[in-house]
Amino acid sequence: MPITKSFQDEALQAALLELIRQTSTQLPHDVIKAITMAKKAEKEGSTASQVLDAILRNIERAREKVTPICQDTGTNIYYVSLPIGMSMRRVEKAIREATREATRKAYLRPNAVDPLTGKNSGDNTGIMAPFITFVEWEKPAIEVRLMLKGGGCENVSIQYSLPDTSLKAGRDLDGVYKTVLDAVVKAQGRGCAPGILGIGIGGDRSSGMLLAKQQLFRKVDDENENPLLATLESRLLKDINSLGIGPMGFGGKTTALAVKIGVAHRLPASYFVSISYMCWADRRKTMHYTPEMVTYD
Amino acid sequence: MIKLTLPVDEKMVRTLKVGDEISLNGRLVTGRDAVHAWLAKEKPQEIRDLLQNTMIYHCGPVVKKKGDSWEFVAAGPTTSIREEPYQSTIMKEYGLRGVIGKGGMGKNTLKTLQKIGAVYLHAIGGLATLIAESVVGVHTVIKLEEFGTPEALWVIDVKDFLTIVTMDSHGNSLHDTIFEKSNKRKQELLKKPFTL
Ligand code: SF4
């Protein structure tokens, strides 16, 4: 039987609530591994090493107590893949309901404020909140990827339009390299370093940023399929970590845990580099849903 | 690691230097946007004793009520620079010995720290649970009804709350030093073009 028939709104909603709970209270293994490795790289007893140690203890305690890893549970960003024929509106409704419930259960802090009235909706729903992107795919299952993107790191995210004369950055990979270093120096520790950088080359101002954020769904230790971008990623990571900004900007060897780059076709007239900074509290999770089985990764 | 117990006097605070790791103990108060505006504009009398020689923590906590008492559930720092327009006035007016937050503050605050003998302590961003666990007691809460939980002024007792001095009373800022160093390194790196 196709999923569109056997699919139940309540069951999906419950599965989504669990997705939110796990995302907010458990950091992905690859991120924990990267922070653990970063701690080992810092000198024992140094401020940097103590900060990373406290971060690791906080991650552990949040998991044990089932409380949010960071109290800023961020913008809720969803990427949803739907089987052919599945209603987007039904899934969106389930997401909004699960979001309200998750806020009541304190997995999420009320984080949706109307910019005109200053009023907080109180339940994380509102205009474009949560932010959902739908695509259709071949499989008879629903895949929901969720990212909680904090405000501190979103505030240091940035977009460059090349060429940039002040940086002598042209419309090529060298130009991209320069803007990324510049962005990291501008951010200092304010995005709760060590961070993960999602970078979009090309697109327009909005698709470029979306692309940058999509990169943040990649595992910290994966390798870019494009060898050119893989080289740029590893070179950038190495050079960023030679800047000495360190955890929280107190100084140290670990300023970034990973750099992830994607590309999109651009207009001949534009060359954007969009940089999305994700804090160490890199909360993301993927749910694979069929009426028979739900898995989380 | 230096153990610092609040309230604290000027002499002790002046011994602290940028980069010092501080284990903070004793009584302090939380405050963010609403509290800062209130303290600066209305100059309430009734809480002067509470603020004298202690520090204000930029934090909007998540709090749980347990019978008659309160428990802190999440208590990470919030971005300090938003309070820059008020901070100097408030520190001088109420005799505060410092500010705790994240991201550092501006030139005015740095000048005031130097003038009155106070420090800026940087907490670790995102440490919601761990910092909440270092809050061992909630003494009282002020303006809870009016400002709401995250914005209210919570008077709390902390134990072993880990922070770093990033702005001291000698005019030094770790934020400035790290910025200059990293910017210099960036200039070096930018000289070499990126090629495959
Ligand atoms: S930037 Fe991230 S870790 Fe820092 S306060 Fe915001 S959500 Fe938390």
Short mmCIF file of C-alpha atoms in Angstrom, two decimals, chain A residues 22-288:
data_model
loop_
_atom_site.label_atom_id
_atom_site.label_comp_id
_atom_site.label_asym_id
_atom_site.label_seq_id
_atom_site.Cartn_x
_atom_site.Cartn_y
_atom_site.Cartn_z
CA GLN A 22 16.45 14.29 20.03
CA THR A 23 17.72 17.23 18.00
CA SER A 24 17.49 19.67 20.89
CA THR A 25 18.91 17.43 23.61
CA GLN A 26 21.45 15.18 21.82
CA LEU A 27 24.35 16.38 19.76
CA PRO A 28 25.28 14.20 16.73
CA HIS A 29 28.11 11.71 17.32
CA ASP A 30 30.33 13.14 14.62
CA VAL A 31 30.16 16.57 16.27
CA ILE A 32 30.96 15.17 19.71
CA LYS A 33 33.87 13.27 18.18
CA ALA A 34 35.21 16.44 16.57
CA ILE A 35 35.00 18.41 19.83
CA THR A 36 36.71 15.55 21.69
CA MET A 37 39.52 15.53 19.14
CA ALA A 38 39.80 19.30 19.36
CA LYS A 39 40.18 19.05 23.11
CA LYS A 40 43.02 16.57 22.71
CA ALA A 41 44.76 18.93 20.29
CA GLU A 42 44.79 21.78 22.80
CA LYS A 43 47.44 21.93 25.48
CA GLU A 44 46.38 20.17 28.65
CA GLY A 45 45.23 22.58 31.33
CA SER A 46 44.99 25.49 28.86
CA THR A 47 41.91 27.69 28.83
CA ALA A 48 40.96 26.29 25.43
CA SER A 49 41.12 22.73 26.72
CA GLN A 50 39.06 23.59 29.80
CA VAL A 51 36.41 25.32 27.73
CA LEU A 52 36.09 22.32 25.42
CA ASP A 53 35.96 20.04 28.42
CA ALA A 54 33.10 22.06 29.93
CA ILE A 55 31.30 21.95 26.57
CA LEU A 56 31.63 18.16 26.45
CA ARG A 57 30.32 17.83 30.00
CA ASN A 58 27.40 20.07 29.14
CA ILE A 59 26.53 17.91 26.13
CA GLU A 60 26.57 14.82 28.32
CA ARG A 61 24.43 16.35 31.06
CA ALA A 62 21.86 17.63 28.56
CA ARG A 63 21.48 14.14 27.12
CA GLU A 64 21.14 12.56 30.57
CA LYS A 65 18.62 15.10 31.82
CA VAL A 66 16.82 15.43 28.46
CA THR A 67 17.16 19.20 28.49
CA PRO A 68 18.15 21.48 25.59
CA ILE A 69 21.91 21.50 24.95
CA CYS A 70 21.74 25.28 24.64
CA GLN A 71 18.82 27.35 25.83
CA ASP A 72 18.72 29.16 22.51
CA THR A 73 16.97 26.47 20.52
CA GLY A 74 17.31 28.65 17.46
CA THR A 75 15.52 28.90 14.15
CA ASN A 76 13.88 25.60 13.31
CA ILE A 77 14.93 24.70 9.78
CA TYR A 78 13.38 21.71 8.02
CA TYR A 79 14.23 19.99 4.75
CA VAL A 80 11.58 17.47 3.86
CA SER A 81 11.65 14.85 1.09
CA LEU A 82 8.22 13.52 0.20
CA PRO A 83 7.09 10.46 -1.75
CA ILE A 84 5.14 11.10 -4.92
CA GLY A 85 1.56 12.08 -4.16
CA MET A 86 2.09 12.97 -0.51
CA SER A 87 0.41 16.17 0.63
CA MET A 88 2.80 18.97 1.61
CA ARG A 89 0.09 20.71 3.58
CA ARG A 90 -0.54 17.70 5.79
CA VAL A 91 3.14 17.34 6.59
CA GLU A 92 3.49 21.05 7.25
CA LYS A 93 0.56 20.91 9.62
CA ALA A 94 2.11 17.96 11.46
CA ILE A 95 5.39 19.87 11.77
CA ARG A 96 3.64 22.93 13.17
CA GLU A 97 1.68 20.85 15.67
CA ALA A 98 4.79 18.97 16.78
CA THR A 99 6.58 22.30 17.17
CA ARG A 100 3.86 23.63 19.48
CA GLU A 101 3.94 20.46 21.53
CA ALA A 102 7.75 20.51 21.73
CA THR A 103 7.59 24.08 23.02
CA ARG A 104 5.06 23.08 25.68
CA LYS A 105 7.40 20.27 26.69
CA ALA A 106 10.31 22.76 26.85
CA TYR A 107 12.40 20.99 24.20
CA LEU A 108 12.20 24.33 22.42
CA ARG A 109 12.26 27.84 23.85
CA PRO A 110 9.60 30.21 22.46
CA ASN A 111 11.66 31.86 19.75
CA ALA A 112 9.33 33.38 17.16
CA VAL A 113 8.94 37.14 17.49
CA ASP A 114 6.79 39.35 15.25
CA PRO A 115 9.14 42.16 14.13
CA LEU A 116 6.28 44.66 13.87
CA THR A 117 4.66 44.19 17.25
CA GLY A 118 7.56 42.65 19.15
CA LYS A 119 5.20 39.94 20.31
CA ASN A 120 6.49 36.41 20.81
CA SER A 121 4.02 33.87 19.42
CA GLY A 122 4.89 31.70 22.40
CA ASP A 123 4.95 28.42 20.49
CA ASN A 124 7.63 28.82 17.80
CA THR A 125 5.15 29.06 14.98
CA GLY A 126 4.57 32.15 12.90
CA ILE A 127 5.25 33.56 9.46
CA MET A 128 7.92 31.35 7.84
CA ALA A 129 8.45 29.77 11.24
CA PRO A 130 9.35 26.97 11.32
CA PHE A 131 11.14 27.33 7.99
CA ILE A 132 10.36 24.36 5.75
CA THR A 133 11.67 23.37 2.32
CA PHE A 134 9.91 20.52 0.52
CA VAL A 135 11.22 18.34 -2.28
CA GLU A 136 9.81 15.22 -3.89
CA TRP A 137 11.80 12.02 -4.16
CA GLU A 138 11.49 8.48 -5.52
CA LYS A 139 11.36 6.58 -2.23
CA PRO A 140 8.12 5.45 -0.54
CA ALA A 141 9.14 7.21 2.68
CA ILE A 142 9.27 10.66 4.22
CA GLU A 143 12.65 12.05 5.18
CA VAL A 144 12.73 15.00 7.53
CA ARG A 145 15.99 16.78 8.27
CA LEU A 146 15.88 19.26 11.13
CA MET A 147 18.46 21.83 12.15
CA LEU A 148 18.26 24.16 15.16
CA LYS A 149 20.28 27.20 14.25
CA GLY A 150 21.14 29.51 17.14
CA GLY A 151 20.92 33.29 17.02
CA GLY A 152 24.46 34.06 18.16
CA CYS A 153 25.99 32.19 15.23
CA GLU A 154 23.35 33.34 12.76
CA ASN A 155 24.28 36.93 13.61
CA VAL A 156 27.88 36.39 12.48
CA SER A 157 26.86 34.66 9.24
CA ILE A 158 27.63 36.80 6.24
CA GLN A 159 27.45 37.12 2.47
CA TYR A 160 30.07 38.57 0.12
CA SER A 161 29.65 39.80 -3.42
CA LEU A 162 32.76 39.27 -5.51
CA PRO A 163 34.91 40.99 -6.56
CA ASP A 164 35.69 42.54 -3.19
CA THR A 165 38.39 45.14 -3.65
CA SER A 166 39.17 45.65 0.04
CA LEU A 167 40.11 41.96 0.27
CA LYS A 168 41.53 41.79 -3.27
CA ALA A 169 39.15 38.91 -3.72
CA GLY A 170 38.33 38.07 -7.34
CA ARG A 171 35.72 35.82 -8.85
CA ASP A 172 37.50 32.55 -8.33
CA LEU A 173 38.33 30.04 -5.59
CA ASP A 174 41.09 32.30 -4.31
CA GLY A 175 38.44 34.98 -3.85
CA VAL A 176 36.26 32.52 -1.97
CA TYR A 177 39.21 31.53 0.23
CA LYS A 178 39.83 35.16 1.14
CA THR A 179 36.24 35.96 2.06
CA VAL A 180 35.98 32.92 4.33
CA LEU A 181 39.09 33.88 6.29
CA ASP A 182 37.77 37.41 6.55
CA ALA A 183 34.40 36.19 7.84
CA VAL A 184 36.01 34.03 10.52
CA VAL A 185 38.19 36.90 11.74
CA LYS A 186 35.17 39.19 11.84
CA ALA A 187 33.16 36.61 13.80
CA GLN A 188 35.89 35.98 16.40
CA GLY A 189 34.35 33.87 19.19
CA ARG A 190 30.93 35.47 18.97
CA GLY A 191 29.32 32.60 17.08
CA CYS A 192 30.26 30.33 20.01
CA ALA A 193 33.40 28.96 18.44
CA PRO A 194 34.58 26.36 17.56
CA GLY A 195 32.12 26.59 14.71
CA ILE A 196 31.27 24.73 11.55
CA LEU A 197 31.19 26.73 8.35
CA GLY A 198 28.61 26.03 5.67
CA ILE A 199 29.53 27.84 2.47
CA GLY A 200 27.57 28.38 -0.70
CA ILE A 201 29.39 29.55 -3.82
CA GLY A 202 27.11 31.09 -6.44
CA GLY A 203 23.34 31.19 -6.59
CA ASP A 204 21.60 34.45 -5.75
CA ARG A 205 21.38 36.12 -2.35
CA SER A 206 18.70 33.77 -1.05
CA SER A 207 19.56 30.49 -2.79
CA GLY A 208 23.22 31.04 -1.90
CA MET A 209 22.44 31.20 1.81
CA LEU A 210 20.09 28.23 1.57
CA LEU A 211 22.88 26.27 -0.10
CA ALA A 212 25.28 27.31 2.65
CA LYS A 213 22.87 26.08 5.32
CA GLN A 214 22.32 22.81 3.47
CA GLN A 215 26.04 22.12 3.74
CA LEU A 216 25.63 22.08 7.51
CA PHE A 217 23.65 18.84 7.20
CA ARG A 218 26.78 17.05 6.04
CA LYS A 219 28.66 15.03 8.65
CA VAL A 220 31.65 16.80 10.09
CA ASP A 221 34.05 14.08 8.90
CA ASP A 222 32.67 13.43 5.40
CA GLU A 223 34.64 14.34 2.30
CA ASN A 224 33.38 16.52 -0.50
CA GLU A 225 32.65 14.52 -3.67
CA ASN A 226 34.19 17.27 -5.75
CA PRO A 227 37.99 17.00 -5.37
CA LEU A 228 38.42 20.73 -6.04
CA LEU A 229 36.08 21.64 -3.20
CA ALA A 230 37.55 18.94 -0.96
CA THR A 231 40.96 20.59 -1.34
CA LEU A 232 39.54 24.03 -0.60
CA GLU A 233 37.70 22.71 2.45
CA SER A 234 40.76 21.12 4.01
CA ARG A 235 43.04 24.06 3.21
CA LEU A 236 40.52 26.49 4.73
CA LEU A 237 40.11 24.39 7.86
CA LYS A 238 43.86 24.24 8.37
CA ASP A 239 44.36 27.96 7.83
CA ILE A 240 41.35 29.00 9.94
CA ASN A 241 42.79 26.98 12.79
CA SER A 242 46.06 28.85 12.49
CA LEU A 243 44.32 32.17 13.24
CA GLY A 244 44.48 31.55 17.00
CA ILE A 245 40.92 32.65 17.80
CA GLY A 246 40.13 29.41 19.64
CA PRO A 247 37.11 28.20 21.61
CA MET A 248 34.86 31.15 22.53
CA GLY A 249 37.52 33.45 21.11
CA PHE A 250 39.78 33.05 24.15
CA GLY A 251 42.69 31.90 21.98
CA GLY A 252 43.69 28.37 20.97
CA LYS A 253 44.15 25.95 18.12
CA THR A 254 40.52 25.15 17.42
CA THR A 255 38.52 27.89 15.80
CA ALA A 256 36.54 25.69 13.40
CA LEU A 257 35.60 22.02 13.48
CA ALA A 258 34.78 21.75 9.79
CA VAL A 259 34.32 23.65 6.54
CA LYS A 260 31.66 22.42 4.09
CA ILE A 261 31.26 23.93 0.63
CA GLY A 262 28.59 23.61 -2.05
CA VAL A 263 28.10 25.29 -5.42
CA ALA A 264 25.13 26.55 -7.41
CA HIS A 265 24.95 28.13 -10.86
CA ARG A 266 25.14 31.90 -10.71
CA LEU A 267 24.14 34.78 -12.94
CA PRO A 268 26.94 36.06 -15.16
CA ALA A 269 26.61 39.38 -13.32
CA SER A 270 26.83 38.01 -9.75
CA TYR A 271 29.27 35.98 -7.73
CA PHE A 272 28.11 35.47 -4.15
CA VAL A 273 29.90 33.69 -1.37
CA SER A 274 27.41 32.91 1.40
CA ILE A 275 28.79 31.84 4.74
CA SER A 276 26.59 30.25 7.36
CA TYR A 277 28.29 29.96 10.73
CA MET A 278 27.10 27.15 12.97
CA CYS A 279 28.10 27.16 16.65
CA TRP A 280 29.58 24.16 18.46
CA ALA A 281 26.00 23.31 19.50
CA ASP A 282 25.44 21.96 16.00
CA ARG A 283 22.02 20.44 16.47
CA ARG A 284 20.82 18.49 13.46
CA LYS A 285 19.08 15.18 12.95
CA THR A 286 17.46 13.22 10.14
CA MET A 287 14.29 11.19 10.48
CA HIS A 288 13.36 8.44 8.03
#
